[in-house]
Coordinates of C-alpha atoms in Angstrom, one line a residue:
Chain A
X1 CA 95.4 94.8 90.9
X2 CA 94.6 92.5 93.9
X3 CA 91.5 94.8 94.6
X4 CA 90.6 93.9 91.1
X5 CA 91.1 90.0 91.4
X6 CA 89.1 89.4 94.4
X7 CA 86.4 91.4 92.7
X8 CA 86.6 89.3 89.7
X9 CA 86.5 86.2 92.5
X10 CA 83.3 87.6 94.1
X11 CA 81.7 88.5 90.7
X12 CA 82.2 84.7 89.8
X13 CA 81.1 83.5 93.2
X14 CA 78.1 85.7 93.8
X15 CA 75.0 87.1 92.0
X16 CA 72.6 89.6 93.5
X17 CA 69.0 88.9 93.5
X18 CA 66.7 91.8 92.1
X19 CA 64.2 91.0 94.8
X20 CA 64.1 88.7 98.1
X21 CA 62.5 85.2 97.9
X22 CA 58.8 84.8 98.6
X23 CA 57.1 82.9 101.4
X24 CA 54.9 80.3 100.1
X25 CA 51.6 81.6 99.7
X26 CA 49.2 80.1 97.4
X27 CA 46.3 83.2 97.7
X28 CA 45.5 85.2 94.6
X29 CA 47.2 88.1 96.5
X30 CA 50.8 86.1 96.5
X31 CA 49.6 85.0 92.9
X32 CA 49.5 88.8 92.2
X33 CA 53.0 89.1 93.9
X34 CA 54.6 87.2 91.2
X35 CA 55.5 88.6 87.8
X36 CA 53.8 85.7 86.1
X37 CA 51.0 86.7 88.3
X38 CA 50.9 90.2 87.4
X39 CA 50.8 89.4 83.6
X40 CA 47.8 87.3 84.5
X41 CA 45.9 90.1 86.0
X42 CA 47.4 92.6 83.2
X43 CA 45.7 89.8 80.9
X44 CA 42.4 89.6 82.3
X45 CA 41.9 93.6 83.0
X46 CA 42.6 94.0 79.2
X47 CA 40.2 91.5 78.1
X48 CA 37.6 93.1 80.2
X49 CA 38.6 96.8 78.9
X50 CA 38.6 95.2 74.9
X51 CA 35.3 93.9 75.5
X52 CA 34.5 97.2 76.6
X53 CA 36.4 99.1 73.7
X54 CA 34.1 96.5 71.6
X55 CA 30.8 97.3 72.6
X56 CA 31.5 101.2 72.9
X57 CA 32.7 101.1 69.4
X58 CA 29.5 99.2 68.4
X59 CA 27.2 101.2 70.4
X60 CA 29.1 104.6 69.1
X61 CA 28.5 103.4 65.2
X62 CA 24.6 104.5 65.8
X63 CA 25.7 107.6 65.1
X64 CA 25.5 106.4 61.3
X65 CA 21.7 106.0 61.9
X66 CA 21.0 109.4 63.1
X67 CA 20.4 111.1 66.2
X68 CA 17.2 109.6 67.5
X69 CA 18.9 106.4 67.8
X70 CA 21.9 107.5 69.2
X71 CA 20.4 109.4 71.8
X72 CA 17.9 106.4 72.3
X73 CA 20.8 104.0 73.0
X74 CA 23.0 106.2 75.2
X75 CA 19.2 106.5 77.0
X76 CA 19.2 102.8 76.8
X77 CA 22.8 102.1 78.6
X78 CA 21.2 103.8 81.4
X79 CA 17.7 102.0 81.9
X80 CA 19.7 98.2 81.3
X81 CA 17.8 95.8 83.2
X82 CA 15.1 98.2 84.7
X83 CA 12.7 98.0 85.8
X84 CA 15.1 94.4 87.8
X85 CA 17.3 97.3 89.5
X86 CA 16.5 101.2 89.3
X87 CA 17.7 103.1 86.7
X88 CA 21.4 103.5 86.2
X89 CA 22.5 100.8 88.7
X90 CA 23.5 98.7 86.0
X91 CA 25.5 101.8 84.2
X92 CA 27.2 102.6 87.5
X93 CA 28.7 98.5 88.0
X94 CA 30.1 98.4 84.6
X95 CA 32.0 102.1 85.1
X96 CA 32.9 100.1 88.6
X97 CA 34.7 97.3 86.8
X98 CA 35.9 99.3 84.3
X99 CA 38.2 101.5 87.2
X100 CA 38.9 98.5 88.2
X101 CA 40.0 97.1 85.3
X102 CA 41.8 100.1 84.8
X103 CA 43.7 100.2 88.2
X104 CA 44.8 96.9 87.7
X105 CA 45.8 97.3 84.2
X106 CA 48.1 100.4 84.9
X107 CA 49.5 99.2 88.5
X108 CA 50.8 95.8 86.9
X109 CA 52.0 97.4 83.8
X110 CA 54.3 100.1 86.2
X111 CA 55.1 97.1 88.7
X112 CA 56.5 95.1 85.9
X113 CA 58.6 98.1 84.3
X114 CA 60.3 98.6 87.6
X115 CA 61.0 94.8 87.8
X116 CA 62.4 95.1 84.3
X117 CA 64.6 97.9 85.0
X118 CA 65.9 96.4 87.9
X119 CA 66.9 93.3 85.8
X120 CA 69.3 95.4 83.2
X121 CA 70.8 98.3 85.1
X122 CA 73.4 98.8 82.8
X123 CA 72.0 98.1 79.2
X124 CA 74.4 97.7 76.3
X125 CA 76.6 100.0 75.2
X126 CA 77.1 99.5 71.5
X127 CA 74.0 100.0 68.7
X128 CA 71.1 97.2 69.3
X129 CA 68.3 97.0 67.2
X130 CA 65.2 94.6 68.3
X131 CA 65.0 91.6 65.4
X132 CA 61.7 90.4 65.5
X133 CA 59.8 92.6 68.1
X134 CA 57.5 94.7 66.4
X135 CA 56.2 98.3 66.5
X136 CA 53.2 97.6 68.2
X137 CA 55.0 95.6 70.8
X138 CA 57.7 98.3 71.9
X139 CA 55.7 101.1 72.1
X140 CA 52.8 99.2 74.5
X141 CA 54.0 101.8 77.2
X142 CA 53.5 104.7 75.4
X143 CA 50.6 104.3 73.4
X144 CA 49.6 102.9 77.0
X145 CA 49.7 106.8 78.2
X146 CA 48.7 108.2 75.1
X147 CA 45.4 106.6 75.1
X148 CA 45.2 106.4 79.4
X149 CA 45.3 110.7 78.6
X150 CA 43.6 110.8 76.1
X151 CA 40.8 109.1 78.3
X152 CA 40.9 111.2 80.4
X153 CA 40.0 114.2 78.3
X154 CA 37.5 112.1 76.4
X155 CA 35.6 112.0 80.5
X156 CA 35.6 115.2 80.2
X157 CA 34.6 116.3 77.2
X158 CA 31.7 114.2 76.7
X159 CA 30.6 112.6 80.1
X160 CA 31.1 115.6 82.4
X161 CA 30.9 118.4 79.9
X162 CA 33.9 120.0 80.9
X163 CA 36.1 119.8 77.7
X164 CA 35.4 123.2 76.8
X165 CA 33.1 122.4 73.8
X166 CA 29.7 122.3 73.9
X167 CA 27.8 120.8 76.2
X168 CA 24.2 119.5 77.1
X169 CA 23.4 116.2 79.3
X170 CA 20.9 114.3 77.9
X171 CA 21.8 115.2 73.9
X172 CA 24.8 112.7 73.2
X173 CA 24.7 113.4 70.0
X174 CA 24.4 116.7 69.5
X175 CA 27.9 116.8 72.3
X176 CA 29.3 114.2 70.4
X177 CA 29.2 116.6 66.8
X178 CA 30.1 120.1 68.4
X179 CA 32.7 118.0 70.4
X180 CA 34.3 116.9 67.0
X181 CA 33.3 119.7 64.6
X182 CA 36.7 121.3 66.1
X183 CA 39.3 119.9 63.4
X184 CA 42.3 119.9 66.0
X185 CA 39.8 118.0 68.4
X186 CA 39.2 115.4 66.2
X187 CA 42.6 115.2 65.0
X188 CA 43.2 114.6 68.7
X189 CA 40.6 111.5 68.6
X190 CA 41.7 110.3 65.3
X191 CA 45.3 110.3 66.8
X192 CA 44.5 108.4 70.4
X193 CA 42.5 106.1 68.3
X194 CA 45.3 105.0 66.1
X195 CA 47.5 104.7 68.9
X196 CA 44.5 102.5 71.1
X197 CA 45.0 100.6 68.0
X198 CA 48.4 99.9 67.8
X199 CA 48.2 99.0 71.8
X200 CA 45.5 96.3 71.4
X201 CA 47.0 95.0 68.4
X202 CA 50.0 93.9 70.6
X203 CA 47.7 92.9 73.5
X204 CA 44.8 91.1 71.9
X205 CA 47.9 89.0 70.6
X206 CA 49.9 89.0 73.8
X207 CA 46.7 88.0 76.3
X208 CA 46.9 84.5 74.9
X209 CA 50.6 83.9 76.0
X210 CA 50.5 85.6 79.7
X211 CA 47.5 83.3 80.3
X212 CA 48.8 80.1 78.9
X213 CA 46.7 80.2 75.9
X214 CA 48.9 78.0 73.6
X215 CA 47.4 75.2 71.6
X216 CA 49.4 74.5 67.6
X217 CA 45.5 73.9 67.1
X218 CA 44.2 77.8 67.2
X219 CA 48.3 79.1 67.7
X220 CA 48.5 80.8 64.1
X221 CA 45.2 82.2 64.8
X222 CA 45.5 84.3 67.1
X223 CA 48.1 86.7 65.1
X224 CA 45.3 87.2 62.6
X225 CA 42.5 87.5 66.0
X226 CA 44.5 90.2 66.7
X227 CA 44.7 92.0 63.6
X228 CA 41.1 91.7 62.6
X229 CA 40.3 93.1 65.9
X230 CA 42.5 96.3 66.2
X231 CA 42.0 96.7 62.7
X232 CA 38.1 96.5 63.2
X233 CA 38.0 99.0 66.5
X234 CA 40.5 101.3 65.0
X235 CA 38.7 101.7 61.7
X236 CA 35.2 102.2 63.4
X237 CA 36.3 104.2 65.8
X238 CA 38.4 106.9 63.6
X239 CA 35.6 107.1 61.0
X240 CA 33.5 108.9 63.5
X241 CA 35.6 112.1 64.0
X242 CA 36.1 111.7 59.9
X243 CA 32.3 111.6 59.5
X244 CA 31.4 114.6 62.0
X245 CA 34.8 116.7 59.5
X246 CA 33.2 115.4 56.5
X247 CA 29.3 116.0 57.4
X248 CA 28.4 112.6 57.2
X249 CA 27.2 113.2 60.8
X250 CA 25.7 116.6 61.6
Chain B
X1 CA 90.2 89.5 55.1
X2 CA 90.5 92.8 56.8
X3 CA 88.5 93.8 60.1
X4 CA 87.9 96.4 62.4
X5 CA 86.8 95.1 65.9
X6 CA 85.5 97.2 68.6
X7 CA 86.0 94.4 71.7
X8 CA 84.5 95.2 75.3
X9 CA 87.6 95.4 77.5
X10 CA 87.0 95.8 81.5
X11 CA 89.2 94.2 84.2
X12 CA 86.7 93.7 86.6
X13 CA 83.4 94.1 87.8
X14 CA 84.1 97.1 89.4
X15 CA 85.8 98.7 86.9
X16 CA 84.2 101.1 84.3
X17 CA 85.3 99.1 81.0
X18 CA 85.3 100.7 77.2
X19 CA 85.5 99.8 73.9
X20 CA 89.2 98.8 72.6
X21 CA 89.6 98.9 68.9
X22 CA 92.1 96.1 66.7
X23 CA 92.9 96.2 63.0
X24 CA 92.9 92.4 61.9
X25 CA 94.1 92.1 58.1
X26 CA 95.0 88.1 57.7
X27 CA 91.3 86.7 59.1
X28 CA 90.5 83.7 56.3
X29 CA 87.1 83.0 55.7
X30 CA 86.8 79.8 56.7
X31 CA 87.9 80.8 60.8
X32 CA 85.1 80.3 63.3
X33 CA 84.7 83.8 65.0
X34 CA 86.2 82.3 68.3
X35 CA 89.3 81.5 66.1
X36 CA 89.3 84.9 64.9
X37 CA 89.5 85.9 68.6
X38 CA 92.4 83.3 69.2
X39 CA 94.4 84.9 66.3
X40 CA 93.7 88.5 68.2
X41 CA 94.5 86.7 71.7
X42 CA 97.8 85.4 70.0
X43 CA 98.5 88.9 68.3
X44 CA 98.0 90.7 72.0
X45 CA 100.4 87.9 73.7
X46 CA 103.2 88.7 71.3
X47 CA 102.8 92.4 71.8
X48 CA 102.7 91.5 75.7
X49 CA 99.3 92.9 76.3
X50 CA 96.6 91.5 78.7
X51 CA 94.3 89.1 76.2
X52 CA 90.6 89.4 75.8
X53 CA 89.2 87.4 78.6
X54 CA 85.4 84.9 76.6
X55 CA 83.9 82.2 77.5
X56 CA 83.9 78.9 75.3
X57 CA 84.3 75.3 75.5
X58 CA 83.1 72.7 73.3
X59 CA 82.9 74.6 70.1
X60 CA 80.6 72.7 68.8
X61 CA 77.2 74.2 69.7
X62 CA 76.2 71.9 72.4
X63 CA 77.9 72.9 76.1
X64 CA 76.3 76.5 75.9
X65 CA 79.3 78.6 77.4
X66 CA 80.3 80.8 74.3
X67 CA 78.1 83.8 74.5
X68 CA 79.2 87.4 73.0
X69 CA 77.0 90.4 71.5
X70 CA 77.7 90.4 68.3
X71 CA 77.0 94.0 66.3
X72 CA 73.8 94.0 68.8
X73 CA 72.6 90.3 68.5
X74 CA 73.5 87.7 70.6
X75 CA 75.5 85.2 69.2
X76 CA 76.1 87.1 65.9
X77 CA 74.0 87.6 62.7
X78 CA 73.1 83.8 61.9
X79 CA 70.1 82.3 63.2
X80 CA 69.8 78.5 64.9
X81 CA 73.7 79.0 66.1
X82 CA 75.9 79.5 68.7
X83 CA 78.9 81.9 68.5
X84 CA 81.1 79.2 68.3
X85 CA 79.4 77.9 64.9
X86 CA 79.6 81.5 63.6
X87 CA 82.1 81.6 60.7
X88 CA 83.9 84.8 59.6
X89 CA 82.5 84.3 55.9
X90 CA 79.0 85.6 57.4
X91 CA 80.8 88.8 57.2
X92 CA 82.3 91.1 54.5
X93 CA 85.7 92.3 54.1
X94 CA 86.1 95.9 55.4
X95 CA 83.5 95.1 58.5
X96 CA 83.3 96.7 61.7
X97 CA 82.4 94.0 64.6
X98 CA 81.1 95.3 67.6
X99 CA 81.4 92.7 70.7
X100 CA 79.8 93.2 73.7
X101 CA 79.5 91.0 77.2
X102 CA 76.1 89.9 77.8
X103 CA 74.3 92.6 80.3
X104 CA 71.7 91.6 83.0
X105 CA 72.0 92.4 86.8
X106 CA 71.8 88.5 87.0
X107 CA 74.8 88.1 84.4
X108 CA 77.1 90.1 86.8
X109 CA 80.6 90.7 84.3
X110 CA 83.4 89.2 85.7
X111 CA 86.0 90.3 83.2
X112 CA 86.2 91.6 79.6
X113 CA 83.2 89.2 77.8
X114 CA 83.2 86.7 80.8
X115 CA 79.8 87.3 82.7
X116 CA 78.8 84.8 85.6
X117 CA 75.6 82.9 84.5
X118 CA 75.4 81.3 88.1
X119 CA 71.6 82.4 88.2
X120 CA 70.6 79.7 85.8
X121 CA 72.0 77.4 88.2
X122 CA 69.9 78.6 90.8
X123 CA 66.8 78.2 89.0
X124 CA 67.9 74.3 88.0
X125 CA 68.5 73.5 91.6
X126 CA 65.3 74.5 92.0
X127 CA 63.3 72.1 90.6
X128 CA 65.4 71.4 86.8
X129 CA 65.4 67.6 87.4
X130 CA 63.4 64.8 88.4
X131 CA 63.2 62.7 92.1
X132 CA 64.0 59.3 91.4
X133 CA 65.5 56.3 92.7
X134 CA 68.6 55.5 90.8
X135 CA 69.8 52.1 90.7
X136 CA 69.6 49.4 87.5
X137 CA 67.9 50.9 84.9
X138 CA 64.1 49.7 83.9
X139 CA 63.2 48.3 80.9
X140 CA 62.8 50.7 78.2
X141 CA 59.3 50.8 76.9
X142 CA 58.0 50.4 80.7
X143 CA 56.6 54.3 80.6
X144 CA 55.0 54.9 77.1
X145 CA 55.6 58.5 76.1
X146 CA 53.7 59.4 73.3
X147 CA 55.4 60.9 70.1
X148 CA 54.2 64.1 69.9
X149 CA 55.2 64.7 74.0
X150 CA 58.6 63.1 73.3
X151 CA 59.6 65.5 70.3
X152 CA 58.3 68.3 72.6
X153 CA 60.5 67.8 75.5
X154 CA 63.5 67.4 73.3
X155 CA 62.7 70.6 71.7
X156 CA 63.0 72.1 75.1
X157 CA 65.3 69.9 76.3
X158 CA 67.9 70.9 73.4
X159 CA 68.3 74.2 75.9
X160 CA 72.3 74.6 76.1
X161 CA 71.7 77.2 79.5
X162 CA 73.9 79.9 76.9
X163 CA 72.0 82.6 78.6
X164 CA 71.2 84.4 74.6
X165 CA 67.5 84.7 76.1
X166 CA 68.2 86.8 78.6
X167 CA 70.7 88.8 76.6
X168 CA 68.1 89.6 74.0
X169 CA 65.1 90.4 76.0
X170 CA 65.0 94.4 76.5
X171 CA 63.5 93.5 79.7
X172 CA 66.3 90.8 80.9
X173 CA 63.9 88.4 81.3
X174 CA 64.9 84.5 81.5
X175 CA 61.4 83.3 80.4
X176 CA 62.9 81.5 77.8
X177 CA 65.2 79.5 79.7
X178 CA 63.2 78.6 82.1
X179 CA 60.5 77.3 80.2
X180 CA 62.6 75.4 78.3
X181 CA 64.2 73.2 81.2
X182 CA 60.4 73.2 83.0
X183 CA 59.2 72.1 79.2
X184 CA 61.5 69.2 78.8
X185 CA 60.6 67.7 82.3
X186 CA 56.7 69.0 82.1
X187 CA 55.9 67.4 78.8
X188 CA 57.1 63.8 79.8
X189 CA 55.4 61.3 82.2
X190 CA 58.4 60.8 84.5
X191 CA 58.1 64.9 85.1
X192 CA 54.1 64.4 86.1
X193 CA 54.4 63.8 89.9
X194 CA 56.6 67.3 90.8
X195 CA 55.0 69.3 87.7
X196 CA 53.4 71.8 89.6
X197 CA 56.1 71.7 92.3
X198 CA 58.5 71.8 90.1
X199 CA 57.2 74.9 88.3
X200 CA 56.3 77.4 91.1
X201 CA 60.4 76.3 93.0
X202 CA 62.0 77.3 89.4
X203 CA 59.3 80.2 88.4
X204 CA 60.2 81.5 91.7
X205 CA 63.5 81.7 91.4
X206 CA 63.7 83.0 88.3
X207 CA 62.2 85.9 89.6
X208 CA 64.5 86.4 92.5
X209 CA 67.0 87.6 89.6
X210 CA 65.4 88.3 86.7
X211 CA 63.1 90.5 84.5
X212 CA 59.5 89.6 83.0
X213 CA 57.9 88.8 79.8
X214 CA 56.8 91.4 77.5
X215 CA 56.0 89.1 74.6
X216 CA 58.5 90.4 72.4
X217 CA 60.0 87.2 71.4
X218 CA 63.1 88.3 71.1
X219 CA 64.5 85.6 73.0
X220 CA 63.2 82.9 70.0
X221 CA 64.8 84.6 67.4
X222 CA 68.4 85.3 69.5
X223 CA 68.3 81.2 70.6
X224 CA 70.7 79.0 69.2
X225 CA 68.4 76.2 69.3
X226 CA 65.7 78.4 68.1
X227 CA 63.2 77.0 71.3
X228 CA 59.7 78.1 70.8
X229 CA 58.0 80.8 73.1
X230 CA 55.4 78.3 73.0
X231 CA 57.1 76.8 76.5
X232 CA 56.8 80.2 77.8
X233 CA 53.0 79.8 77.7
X234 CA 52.9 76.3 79.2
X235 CA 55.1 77.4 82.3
X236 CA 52.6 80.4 82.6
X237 CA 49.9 77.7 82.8
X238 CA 51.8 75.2 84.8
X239 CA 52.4 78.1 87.6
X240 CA 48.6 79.7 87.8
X241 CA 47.6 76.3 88.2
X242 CA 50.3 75.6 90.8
X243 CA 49.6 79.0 92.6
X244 CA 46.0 78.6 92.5
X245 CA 45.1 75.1 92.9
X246 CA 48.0 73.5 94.2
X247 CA 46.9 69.9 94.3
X248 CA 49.6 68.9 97.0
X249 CA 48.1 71.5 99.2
X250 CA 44.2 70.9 98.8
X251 CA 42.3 69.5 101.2
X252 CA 45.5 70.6 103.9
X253 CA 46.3 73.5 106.0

């Protein structure tokens, strides 16, 4: 019983930190060191990687106006701003930011999940349900892997040529149809695509708050920023496995 | 009315703790669920049992040292209150009420539903206040505050320290909290001088013990003074700024 009373007395006295206190540093690397810090940089890598889920949905649409144009434009990605730089250079620093992007994205999102399992070691023991936290929002880490996989595969199918579907560099479009033709294939995209969906939906919203983006001004807006814009890349996205199924695209 | 309550009974920190069970039959309506507690506490005494160690003070809503999971939320069912201003008619008869300490490694439990919110103190020393000479007061309209800032920082400053954020946020986070007590200081002209300061000592802090922010906004919706998550945003501005262009610092070494 005395055991238990001085425990009590310590409990009252003393909390233990999750982490030790950081020496003033004012670089972007001790920025990064923060958890604020890390929510900026998961912030900024995800605006770069929706401005690239933007333009690759736009650019992937051509498939709509056949495969001339198509092909012409995946030729085009690789001859931007030649004859400036040779051919491809331009290509090769966008993929470079993009890993970047990507690296930073996925190290600050597995950073902060340790930091927030540290915080609640022992979570509650009676039924909790979140009140106002929605789907999109709770699932972030796992339609986070779901669409980091399914990237993955996507590489390989259709940049590499190693997905095990038909394959010839140089003819996007015809990879892009014999890639999808496979129903369970394009289930697979249609899948990963609803699930990239769901994952911008909460960060397109969430971007503004980690970076401070809060004005009553624009502050409604930016529920219905984010909707239009998950709901625009998700439906342009999944209609091109639907249109390769459906023959639209052949 | 009648009640079943499942109450969170553990003798120390140490100690494994479970779920006890009481019958209550003779619970009126019109009891505040801390009195419904004090009737339980009462029953135990009689029997001679150890009572159910909570926290509470004021019961009124305003000292911020009630606290209790209730059925999964913070501070019960209703919105805009604390536990204290919970009354039993916000249940039914025949209800099962689950009560739960708050959990957080920073909310260490010392007892039953008493858990030791000393972290929050931490962050105030920190930076939660203002350097000032004290002396006779100045005249009252000497700093103008505008309106808008002045309804603001009482928003944030209606903060009761309660520790419901934390509670609620699946990632233990004390974003709320802290933004709130950086807000109320932040927004007004007294608070300019140490803003920055001010923000990166308490940011940092709060990080020492707890969590981070997922945006959930679980913490708005579990806070008895409903604060916005809108501070949230302004102390994530407040510390980039202070982290990246430190105006005390510039143009030193």
């Amino acid at each position: 019983m005395s055991q238990t009373t001085s425990d009590r007395a310590r409990a009252a006295r003393h909390v233990e930190p999750i982490k030790p206190p950081k020496k003033g540093k004012n670089s972007v690397v001790g920025f990064y060191q923060t958890a604020i810090g890390k929510k900026y940089v998961m912030a900024i890598s995800g605006i770069m990687l929706l401005g690239f889920v933007f333009f690759h949905m736009i650019g992937n649409l051509k498939i709509y106006l056949g495969e001339d144009d198509f092909n012409h434009y995946a030729e085009f990605l690789r001859e931007l701003l030649v004859p400036i730089v040779p051919r491809t250079v331009v290509l090769w620093l966008m993929r470079g930011g993009l890993v970047i992007a990507f690296v930073a994205h996925i190290h600050s999102a597995y950073t902060l999940t340790v930091i927030n399992k540290k915080a609640r070691p022992v979570g509650y023991q009676s039924p909790r349900d979140y009140q106002v936290a929605d789907y999109a929002a709770r699932t972030m880490r796992y339609t986070g892997i779901i669409v980091g996989l399914y990237l993955i595969y996507h590489l390989m199918q259709l940049t590499w040529g190693v997905g095990g579907t038909e394959f010839e560099r140089g003819d996007a479009y015809a990879n892009v149809v014999h890639g999808l033709e496979n129903v369970p294939i394009a289930l697979v995209y249609i899948v990963a695509n609803i699930a990239l969906g769901i994952h911008i939906f909460h960060g397109a919203w969430s971007m503004f708050q980690s970076l401070g983006l809060n004005n009553p001004r624009f502050n409604s807006w930016r529920k219905y920023f984010a909707i239009a814009f998950s709901a625009i890349i998700t439906i342009g996205n999944v209609s091109i496995p639907i249109a390769v199924m459906t023959g639209i695209a052949k | 009315m009648k009640l079943t309550l499942k109450v969170w009974r553990q003798a120390g920190p140490q100690d494994k703790g479970q779920f006890e069970t009481h019958q209550l039959d003779d619970i009126s309506d019109e009891m505040s669920f801390l009195e419904m507690l004090d009737v339980l506490n009462e029953r135990l005494n009689q029997q001679g049992v150890e009572e159910i160690a909570f926290d509470h003070d004021c019961r009124e809503g305003i000292c911020g040292t009630c606290s209790l999971m209730i059925n999964g939320q913070p501070h019960g069912p209703q919105r805009g209150t604390a536990t204290c201003q919970l009354h039993m008619r916000k249940f039914n008869d025949g209800d099962t009420i689950v009560i739960e300490p708050w959990r957080a490694k920073a909310f260490p439990i010392i007892r039953d539903l008493v858990v030791n919110r000393s972290a929050f103190d931490r962050i105030i020393e920190a930076g939660g206040y203002i350097t000032a000479p004290t002396g006779s007061p100045q005249d009252a309209n000497e700093i103008l505050v505008p309106k808008e800032a002045a309804d603001a920082a009482m928003d944030a400053a209606a903060c009761i320290g309660c520790g419901a954020c934390v509670a609620a946020c699946p990632n233990g986070a004390a974003q709320l909290f802290t933004s709130a007590k950086l807000g109320h200081l932040n927004l007004l002209p007294q608070g300019q001088p140490e803003r920055l300061k001010r923000t990166e000592a308490m940011v940092d802090v709060m990080e020492q013990y707890f969590g981070s922010c997922t945006n959930y906004g679980e913490c708005e919706s579990a806070c008895p003074k409903s604060i916005s998550i809108d501070f949230i945003a302004q102390m994530n501005r407040d510390f980039a700024s202070s982290k990246l262009r430190n105006r005390r610092l510039q143009g030193q070494r």
